[in-house]
Amino acid sequence: MDDKPANASVSARQSNAEQQIDTSSTEQAASVQTSARSTDEPRQAYGTAKTENLRDSGLWRFILPTFVILCCLALLIIPLAILIPLLVTSIEPGTPSNNANLTWLWILMIIVVLGAATIAIRGFLRIFMTQAQNYSH
């Protein structure tokens, strides 16, 4: 009875060793095939860091934030430059556009434009300013 478990464990060890040998020989054969295949095919380099100039002047770090800030200011100034004079003329007495309904319309339009501009400006500043600050020296 004692011989059977010992024989079973020995045969299990031998089968594990045979599987490891088979696996290692399969890996060696696969590596030989891939090395033979790689020497037969020509290699092409599409671009390396050695051939590219990766340095920049850093000028874009100043130009990009300046451009974004100017565009954000334009996003505020242009609609307000149109709506504020309309609001003022609707408030002035004796003008043909002196109407309470138009006054409320221009006030509501100014609020809507300021809200939309605030959301857009916040998004632009998050996108562009964080990118410019990530690469600063």
CSV table of N, CA, C and O in Angstrom, one decimal, residues 14-120:
chain,number,residue,atom,x,y,z
A,14,GLN,N,7.5,13.0,-12.9
A,14,GLN,CA,8.1,12.7,-14.2
A,14,GLN,C,7.3,13.4,-15.3
A,14,GLN,O,7.8,13.9,-16.2
A,15,SER,N,6.0,13.3,-15.2
A,15,SER,CA,5.1,13.9,-16.2
A,15,SER,C,5.3,15.4,-16.2
A,15,SER,O,5.3,16.1,-17.2
A,16,ASN,N,5.4,16.0,-15.0
A,16,ASN,CA,5.6,17.5,-14.9
A,16,ASN,C,6.9,17.9,-15.6
A,16,ASN,O,7.1,18.9,-16.3
A,17,ALA,N,8.0,17.1,-15.3
A,17,ALA,CA,9.3,17.3,-15.9
A,17,ALA,C,9.2,17.2,-17.4
A,17,ALA,O,9.8,18.0,-18.1
A,18,GLU,N,8.5,16.2,-17.9
A,18,GLU,CA,8.4,16.0,-19.3
A,18,GLU,C,7.6,17.2,-20.0
A,18,GLU,O,8.0,17.7,-21.1
A,19,GLN,N,6.6,17.7,-19.3
A,19,GLN,CA,5.9,18.8,-19.8
A,19,GLN,C,6.8,20.1,-19.9
A,19,GLN,O,6.7,20.9,-20.8
A,20,GLN,N,7.6,20.3,-18.9
A,20,GLN,CA,8.5,21.4,-18.8
A,20,GLN,C,9.5,21.3,-20.0
A,20,GLN,O,9.8,22.3,-20.6
A,21,ILE,N,10.0,20.1,-20.2
A,21,ILE,CA,11.0,19.9,-21.3
A,21,ILE,C,10.3,20.2,-22.6
A,21,ILE,O,10.9,20.9,-23.5
A,22,ASP,N,9.1,19.7,-22.8
A,22,ASP,CA,8.3,19.9,-24.1
A,22,ASP,C,8.1,21.4,-24.3
A,22,ASP,O,8.2,21.9,-25.4
A,23,THR,N,7.7,22.1,-23.2
A,23,THR,CA,7.4,23.5,-23.3
A,23,THR,C,8.7,24.3,-23.7
A,23,THR,O,8.6,25.2,-24.5
A,24,SER,N,9.8,24.0,-23.0
A,24,SER,CA,11.0,24.7,-23.3
A,24,SER,C,11.5,24.4,-24.7
A,24,SER,O,12.0,25.3,-25.4
A,25,SER,N,11.3,23.2,-25.2
A,25,SER,CA,11.8,22.9,-26.6
A,25,SER,C,10.8,23.6,-27.6
A,25,SER,O,11.3,24.1,-28.7
A,26,THR,N,9.6,23.7,-27.3
A,26,THR,CA,8.6,24.4,-28.2
A,26,THR,C,9.0,25.9,-28.2
A,26,THR,O,8.9,26.5,-29.3
A,27,GLU,N,9.3,26.5,-27.1
A,27,GLU,CA,9.7,27.9,-27.0
A,27,GLU,C,11.0,28.1,-27.8
A,27,GLU,O,11.1,29.1,-28.5
A,28,GLN,N,11.9,27.2,-27.7
A,28,GLN,CA,13.2,27.4,-28.5
A,28,GLN,C,12.9,27.3,-30.0
A,28,GLN,O,13.5,28.0,-30.8
A,29,ALA,N,12.0,26.4,-30.4
A,29,ALA,CA,11.7,26.2,-31.8
A,29,ALA,C,11.0,27.5,-32.3
A,29,ALA,O,11.3,28.0,-33.4
A,30,ALA,N,10.1,28.1,-31.5
A,30,ALA,CA,9.4,29.3,-31.9
A,30,ALA,C,10.4,30.4,-32.0
A,30,ALA,O,10.3,31.2,-33.0
A,31,SER,N,11.3,30.5,-31.1
A,31,SER,CA,12.3,31.6,-31.2
A,31,SER,C,13.2,31.5,-32.4
A,31,SER,O,13.6,32.5,-33.0
A,32,VAL,N,13.6,30.3,-32.7
A,32,VAL,CA,14.4,30.1,-33.9
A,32,VAL,C,13.7,30.5,-35.2
A,32,VAL,O,14.2,31.1,-36.1
A,33,GLN,N,12.4,30.1,-35.2
A,33,GLN,CA,11.6,30.5,-36.4
A,33,GLN,C,11.4,32.0,-36.5
A,33,GLN,O,11.5,32.5,-37.6
A,34,THR,N,11.2,32.7,-35.4
A,34,THR,CA,11.0,34.1,-35.5
A,34,THR,C,12.3,34.8,-35.8
A,34,THR,O,12.3,35.8,-36.6
A,35,SER,N,13.4,34.3,-35.3
A,35,SER,CA,14.7,34.9,-35.7
A,35,SER,C,15.0,34.7,-37.1
A,35,SER,O,15.6,35.5,-37.8
A,36,ALA,N,14.7,33.5,-37.6
A,36,ALA,CA,14.9,33.2,-39.1
A,36,ALA,C,14.0,34.1,-39.9
A,36,ALA,O,14.4,34.6,-40.9
A,37,ARG,N,12.8,34.3,-39.5
A,37,ARG,CA,11.9,35.1,-40.2
A,37,ARG,C,12.3,36.6,-40.2
A,37,ARG,O,12.2,37.3,-41.2
A,38,SER,N,12.8,37.1,-39.1
A,38,SER,CA,13.2,38.5,-39.0
A,38,SER,C,14.5,38.8,-39.8
A,38,SER,O,14.6,39.9,-40.3
A,39,THR,N,15.3,37.8,-40.0
A,39,THR,CA,16.5,38.1,-40.8
A,39,THR,C,16.2,38.0,-42.3
A,39,THR,O,16.9,38.7,-43.0
A,40,ASP,N,15.2,37.3,-42.7
A,40,ASP,CA,14.8,37.3,-44.1
A,40,ASP,C,14.1,38.5,-44.5
A,40,ASP,O,14.3,38.9,-45.7
A,41,GLU,N,13.3,39.2,-43.7
A,41,GLU,CA,12.5,40.3,-44.1
A,41,GLU,C,13.3,41.6,-43.9
A,41,GLU,O,14.0,41.7,-42.8
A,42,PRO,N,13.3,42.5,-44.8
A,42,PRO,CA,14.0,43.8,-44.6
A,42,PRO,C,13.3,44.7,-43.6
A,42,PRO,O,12.1,44.7,-43.5
A,43,ARG,N,14.1,45.3,-42.8
A,43,ARG,CA,13.5,46.2,-41.8
A,43,ARG,C,13.5,47.7,-42.3
A,43,ARG,O,14.4,48.1,-43.1
A,44,GLN,N,12.4,48.4,-42.0
A,44,GLN,CA,12.3,49.8,-42.4
A,44,GLN,C,12.1,50.6,-41.2
A,44,GLN,O,11.4,50.3,-40.3
A,45,ALA,N,12.8,51.7,-41.1
A,45,ALA,CA,12.7,52.7,-40.1
A,45,ALA,C,11.9,53.9,-40.6
A,45,ALA,O,12.3,54.5,-41.7
A,46,TYR,N,10.8,54.2,-40.0
A,46,TYR,CA,10.0,55.3,-40.5
A,46,TYR,C,10.3,56.7,-39.9
A,46,TYR,O,9.9,57.7,-40.3
A,47,GLY,N,11.1,56.7,-38.9
A,47,GLY,CA,11.5,57.9,-38.3
A,47,GLY,C,12.0,57.7,-36.9
A,47,GLY,O,11.5,56.8,-36.1
A,48,THR,N,13.1,58.3,-36.6
A,48,THR,CA,13.7,58.1,-35.3
A,48,THR,C,14.0,59.4,-34.6
A,48,THR,O,14.0,60.5,-35.3
A,49,ALA,N,14.2,59.4,-33.4
A,49,ALA,CA,14.5,60.7,-32.6
A,49,ALA,C,15.9,61.2,-33.1
A,49,ALA,O,16.1,62.4,-32.9
A,50,LYS,N,16.7,60.4,-33.6
A,50,LYS,CA,18.0,60.9,-34.1
A,50,LYS,C,17.9,61.9,-35.3
A,50,LYS,O,18.7,62.7,-35.4
A,51,THR,N,16.9,61.6,-36.1
A,51,THR,CA,16.8,62.5,-37.3
A,51,THR,C,15.9,63.6,-37.1
A,51,THR,O,15.8,64.5,-38.0
A,52,GLU,N,15.1,63.7,-36.0
A,52,GLU,CA,14.2,64.8,-35.9
A,52,GLU,C,14.7,65.8,-34.8
A,52,GLU,O,15.4,65.4,-33.9
A,53,ASN,N,14.4,67.0,-35.1
A,53,ASN,CA,14.8,68.1,-34.2
A,53,ASN,C,13.7,68.2,-33.2
A,53,ASN,O,12.6,68.7,-33.5
A,54,LEU,N,13.9,67.8,-31.9
A,54,LEU,CA,12.8,67.8,-30.9
A,54,LEU,C,12.8,69.0,-30.1
A,54,LEU,O,12.0,69.2,-29.2
A,55,ARG,N,13.7,69.9,-30.3
A,55,ARG,CA,13.8,71.1,-29.5
A,55,ARG,C,12.9,72.2,-30.2
A,55,ARG,O,12.8,72.3,-31.4
A,56,ASP,N,12.2,73.0,-29.3
A,56,ASP,CA,11.5,74.1,-29.8
A,56,ASP,C,11.9,75.4,-29.1
A,56,ASP,O,12.6,75.3,-28.1
A,57,SER,N,11.5,76.5,-29.6
A,57,SER,CA,12.0,77.8,-29.1
A,57,SER,C,11.2,78.1,-27.8
A,57,SER,O,11.6,79.0,-27.0
A,58,GLY,N,10.1,77.5,-27.6
A,58,GLY,CA,9.3,77.8,-26.4
A,58,GLY,C,8.4,79.0,-26.6
A,58,GLY,O,7.7,79.4,-25.7
A,59,LEU,N,8.4,79.6,-27.8
A,59,LEU,CA,7.6,80.7,-28.1
A,59,LEU,C,6.1,80.4,-28.0
A,59,LEU,O,5.3,81.3,-27.6
A,60,TRP,N,5.7,79.2,-28.4
A,60,TRP,CA,4.3,78.8,-28.4
A,60,TRP,C,3.7,78.8,-27.0
A,60,TRP,O,2.5,79.0,-26.8
A,61,ARG,N,4.6,78.7,-26.0
A,61,ARG,CA,4.1,78.7,-24.6
A,61,ARG,C,3.5,80.1,-24.2
A,61,ARG,O,2.8,80.3,-23.3
A,62,PHE,N,4.0,81.1,-25.0
A,62,PHE,CA,3.5,82.5,-24.7
A,62,PHE,C,2.4,82.9,-25.7
A,62,PHE,O,1.5,83.6,-25.4
A,63,ILE,N,2.5,82.4,-27.0
A,63,ILE,CA,1.6,82.7,-28.0
A,63,ILE,C,0.2,82.1,-27.8
A,63,ILE,O,-0.8,82.7,-27.9
A,64,LEU,N,0.2,80.8,-27.4
A,64,LEU,CA,-1.0,80.1,-27.2
A,64,LEU,C,-1.9,80.7,-26.1
A,64,LEU,O,-3.1,81.0,-26.3
A,65,PRO,N,-1.3,80.9,-24.9
A,65,PRO,CA,-2.2,81.5,-23.8
A,65,PRO,C,-2.7,82.9,-24.2
A,65,PRO,O,-3.8,83.3,-23.9
A,66,THR,N,-1.8,83.7,-24.9
A,66,THR,CA,-2.2,85.0,-25.3
A,66,THR,C,-3.3,85.0,-26.3
A,66,THR,O,-4.3,85.7,-26.1
A,67,PHE,N,-3.3,84.1,-27.2
A,67,PHE,CA,-4.3,83.9,-28.2
A,67,PHE,C,-5.6,83.5,-27.6
A,67,PHE,O,-6.7,84.0,-27.9
A,68,VAL,N,-5.5,82.5,-26.6
A,68,VAL,CA,-6.7,82.0,-26.0
A,68,VAL,C,-7.4,83.1,-25.1
A,68,VAL,O,-8.6,83.3,-25.1
A,69,ILE,N,-6.6,83.9,-24.4
A,69,ILE,CA,-7.1,85.0,-23.6
A,69,ILE,C,-7.8,86.0,-24.5
A,69,ILE,O,-8.9,86.5,-24.2
A,70,LEU,N,-7.2,86.4,-25.7
A,70,LEU,CA,-7.8,87.3,-26.6
A,70,LEU,C,-9.1,86.8,-27.1
A,70,LEU,O,-10.1,87.6,-27.3
A,71,CYS,N,-9.1,85.5,-27.5
A,71,CYS,CA,-10.4,85.0,-28.0
A,71,CYS,C,-11.5,85.0,-26.9
A,71,CYS,O,-12.7,85.2,-27.2
A,72,CYS,N,-11.1,84.7,-25.7
A,72,CYS,CA,-12.1,84.7,-24.6
A,72,CYS,C,-12.6,86.1,-24.4
A,72,CYS,O,-13.8,86.3,-24.1
A,73,LEU,N,-11.7,87.1,-24.4
A,73,LEU,CA,-12.2,88.5,-24.3
A,73,LEU,C,-13.1,88.9,-25.5
A,73,LEU,O,-14.1,89.6,-25.2
A,74,ALA,N,-12.8,88.4,-26.7
A,74,ALA,CA,-13.6,88.7,-27.8
A,74,ALA,C,-15.0,88.0,-27.7
A,74,ALA,O,-16.0,88.6,-28.1
A,75,LEU,N,-15.0,86.9,-27.0
A,75,LEU,CA,-16.3,86.1,-26.8
A,75,LEU,C,-17.2,86.9,-25.8
A,75,LEU,O,-18.4,86.8,-25.9
A,76,LEU,N,-16.6,87.7,-25.0
A,76,LEU,CA,-17.4,88.5,-24.1
A,76,LEU,C,-17.7,89.9,-24.7
A,76,LEU,O,-18.8,90.4,-24.6
A,77,ILE,N,-16.7,90.5,-25.3
A,77,ILE,CA,-16.9,91.9,-25.8
A,77,ILE,C,-17.8,92.0,-27.0
A,77,ILE,O,-18.7,92.9,-27.0
A,78,ILE,N,-17.7,91.2,-27.9
A,78,ILE,CA,-18.5,91.3,-29.2
A,78,ILE,C,-20.1,91.3,-28.9
A,78,ILE,O,-20.8,92.2,-29.3
A,79,PRO,N,-20.6,90.2,-28.2
A,79,PRO,CA,-22.0,90.2,-27.9
A,79,PRO,C,-22.5,91.4,-27.0
A,79,PRO,O,-23.5,92.0,-27.2
A,80,LEU,N,-21.6,91.7,-26.0
A,80,LEU,CA,-22.0,92.8,-25.1
A,80,LEU,C,-22.0,94.1,-25.8
A,80,LEU,O,-22.7,95.0,-25.5
A,81,ALA,N,-21.1,94.3,-26.8
A,81,ALA,CA,-21.0,95.5,-27.6
A,81,ALA,C,-22.3,95.7,-28.4
A,81,ALA,O,-22.6,96.9,-28.8
A,82,ILE,N,-22.9,94.7,-28.7
A,82,ILE,CA,-24.2,94.8,-29.5
A,82,ILE,C,-25.4,94.9,-28.6
A,82,ILE,O,-26.3,95.8,-28.8
A,83,LEU,N,-25.4,94.2,-27.5
A,83,LEU,CA,-26.6,94.1,-26.6
A,83,LEU,C,-26.7,95.3,-25.7
A,83,LEU,O,-27.8,95.8,-25.4
A,84,ILE,N,-25.6,95.8,-25.2
A,84,ILE,CA,-25.7,97.0,-24.2
A,84,ILE,C,-26.2,98.2,-24.9
A,84,ILE,O,-27.1,98.9,-24.3
A,85,PRO,N,-25.8,98.6,-26.1
A,85,PRO,CA,-26.4,99.8,-26.8
A,85,PRO,C,-27.9,99.6,-27.0
A,85,PRO,O,-28.7,100.5,-26.9
A,86,LEU,N,-28.3,98.4,-27.4
A,86,LEU,CA,-29.7,98.1,-27.5
A,86,LEU,C,-30.5,98.3,-26.2
A,86,LEU,O,-31.6,98.8,-26.2
A,87,LEU,N,-29.9,97.8,-25.1
A,87,LEU,CA,-30.5,98.0,-23.8
A,87,LEU,C,-30.6,99.5,-23.5
A,87,LEU,O,-31.7,99.9,-23.0
A,88,VAL,N,-29.6,100.2,-23.7
A,88,VAL,CA,-29.6,101.6,-23.4
A,88,VAL,C,-30.6,102.4,-24.2
A,88,VAL,O,-31.4,103.2,-23.7
A,89,THR,N,-30.7,102.1,-25.5
A,89,THR,CA,-31.7,102.8,-26.3
A,89,THR,C,-33.2,102.4,-25.9
A,89,THR,O,-34.1,103.2,-26.1
A,90,SER,N,-33.3,101.2,-25.4
A,90,SER,CA,-34.7,100.8,-25.0
A,90,SER,C,-35.1,101.4,-23.7
A,90,SER,O,-36.3,101.5,-23.3
A,91,ILE,N,-34.1,101.9,-22.9
A,91,ILE,CA,-34.4,102.5,-21.6
A,91,ILE,C,-34.6,104.0,-21.8
A,91,ILE,O,-35.4,104.6,-21.1
A,92,GLU,N,-34.0,104.7,-22.8
A,92,GLU,CA,-34.1,106.1,-23.0
A,92,GLU,C,-35.5,106.5,-23.3
A,92,GLU,O,-36.1,105.9,-24.2
A,93,PRO,N,-36.0,107.6,-22.6
A,93,PRO,CA,-37.4,108.0,-22.9
A,93,PRO,C,-37.4,108.8,-24.2
A,93,PRO,O,-36.4,109.4,-24.6
A,94,GLY,N,-38.5,108.7,-24.9
A,94,GLY,CA,-38.6,109.4,-26.2
A,94,GLY,C,-38.1,108.7,-27.4
A,94,GLY,O,-38.2,109.2,-28.5
A,95,THR,N,-37.5,107.5,-27.3
A,95,THR,CA,-37.0,106.8,-28.4
A,95,THR,C,-38.1,105.8,-28.9
A,95,THR,O,-39.0,105.4,-28.1
A,96,PRO,N,-38.1,105.5,-30.2
A,96,PRO,CA,-39.2,104.6,-30.7
A,96,PRO,C,-39.1,103.2,-30.0
A,96,PRO,O,-40.1,102.4,-30.0
A,97,SER,N,-37.9,102.8,-29.6
A,97,SER,CA,-37.7,101.5,-29.0
A,97,SER,C,-37.9,101.5,-27.5
A,97,SER,O,-37.6,100.5,-26.8
A,98,ASN,N,-38.5,102.5,-27.0
A,98,ASN,CA,-38.8,102.6,-25.5
A,98,ASN,C,-40.0,101.7,-25.2
A,98,ASN,O,-41.1,102.2,-25.3
A,99,ASN,N,-39.7,100.5,-24.9
A,99,ASN,CA,-40.8,99.5,-24.6
A,99,ASN,C,-40.3,98.6,-23.5
A,99,ASN,O,-39.1,98.1,-23.5
A,100,ALA,N,-41.1,98.4,-22.5
A,100,ALA,CA,-40.7,97.5,-21.4
A,100,ALA,C,-40.4,96.1,-21.8
A,100,ALA,O,-39.5,95.4,-21.3
A,101,ASN,N,-41.1,95.6,-22.8
A,101,ASN,CA,-40.9,94.2,-23.3
A,101,ASN,C,-39.5,94.1,-23.9
A,101,ASN,O,-38.8,93.1,-23.7
A,102,LEU,N,-39.1,95.1,-24.7
A,102,LEU,CA,-37.7,95.1,-25.3
A,102,LEU,C,-36.7,95.2,-24.2
A,102,LEU,O,-35.6,94.6,-24.3
A,103,THR,N,-36.9,96.0,-23.2
A,103,THR,CA,-35.9,96.2,-22.1
A,103,THR,C,-35.7,94.8,-21.4
A,103,THR,O,-34.5,94.4,-21.2
A,104,TRP,N,-36.7,94.1,-21.1
A,104,TRP,CA,-36.6,92.8,-20.5
A,104,TRP,C,-35.9,91.8,-21.5
A,104,TRP,O,-35.2,90.9,-21.1
A,105,LEU,N,-36.2,91.9,-22.7
A,105,LEU,CA,-35.6,91.0,-23.7
A,105,LEU,C,-34.0,91.2,-23.8
A,105,LEU,O,-33.3,90.3,-23.7
A,106,TRP,N,-33.6,92.5,-23.8
A,106,TRP,CA,-32.2,92.8,-23.8
A,106,TRP,C,-31.5,92.4,-22.5
A,106,TRP,O,-30.4,91.8,-22.5
A,107,ILE,N,-32.1,92.6,-21.4
A,107,ILE,CA,-31.6,92.1,-20.1
A,107,ILE,C,-31.4,90.6,-20.1
A,107,ILE,O,-30.4,90.0,-19.7
A,108,LEU,N,-32.5,89.9,-20.5
A,108,LEU,CA,-32.4,88.4,-20.6
A,108,LEU,C,-31.4,88.0,-21.6
A,108,LEU,O,-30.6,87.0,-21.3
A,109,MET,N,-31.2,88.6,-22.7
A,109,MET,CA,-30.2,88.2,-23.7
A,109,MET,C,-28.8,88.4,-23.1
A,109,MET,O,-27.9,87.6,-23.4
A,110,ILE,N,-28.6,89.5,-22.4
A,110,ILE,CA,-27.3,89.8,-21.8
A,110,ILE,C,-26.9,88.7,-20.8
A,110,ILE,O,-25.8,88.2,-20.7
A,111,ILE,N,-27.9,88.3,-20.0
A,111,ILE,CA,-27.7,87.2,-19.0
A,111,ILE,C,-27.4,85.9,-19.6
A,111,ILE,O,-26.5,85.2,-19.2
A,112,VAL,N,-28.1,85.6,-20.7
A,112,VAL,CA,-27.9,84.3,-21.4
A,112,VAL,C,-26.5,84.3,-22.1
A,112,VAL,O,-25.7,83.3,-22.0
A,113,VAL,N,-26.1,85.4,-22.7
A,113,VAL,CA,-24.8,85.5,-23.3
A,113,VAL,C,-23.7,85.4,-22.3
A,113,VAL,O,-22.7,84.7,-22.6
A,114,LEU,N,-23.8,86.1,-21.2
A,114,LEU,CA,-22.8,86.0,-20.2
A,114,LEU,C,-22.7,84.6,-19.6
A,114,LEU,O,-21.6,84.1,-19.3
A,115,GLY,N,-23.8,83.9,-19.4
A,115,GLY,CA,-23.8,82.5,-19.0
A,115,GLY,C,-23.1,81.6,-19.9
A,115,GLY,O,-22.2,80.7,-19.6
A,116,ALA,N,-23.4,81.7,-21.2
A,116,ALA,CA,-22.8,80.8,-22.2
A,116,ALA,C,-21.3,81.2,-22.4
A,116,ALA,O,-20.5,80.3,-22.5
A,117,ALA,N,-21.0,82.4,-22.3
A,117,ALA,CA,-19.6,82.8,-22.5
A,117,ALA,C,-18.8,82.3,-21.3
A,117,ALA,O,-17.6,81.9,-21.4
A,118,THR,N,-19.4,82.4,-20.1
A,118,THR,CA,-18.7,81.9,-18.9
A,118,THR,C,-18.4,80.4,-19.0
A,118,THR,O,-17.2,80.0,-18.7
A,119,ILE,N,-19.3,79.6,-19.5
A,119,ILE,CA,-19.1,78.2,-19.6
A,119,ILE,C,-18.0,77.9,-20.7
A,119,ILE,O,-17.1,77.1,-20.5
A,120,ALA,N,-18.1,78.6,-21.8
A,120,ALA,CA,-17.1,78.4,-22.9
A,120,ALA,C,-15.7,78.9,-22.5
A,120,ALA,O,-14.7,78.2,-22.7
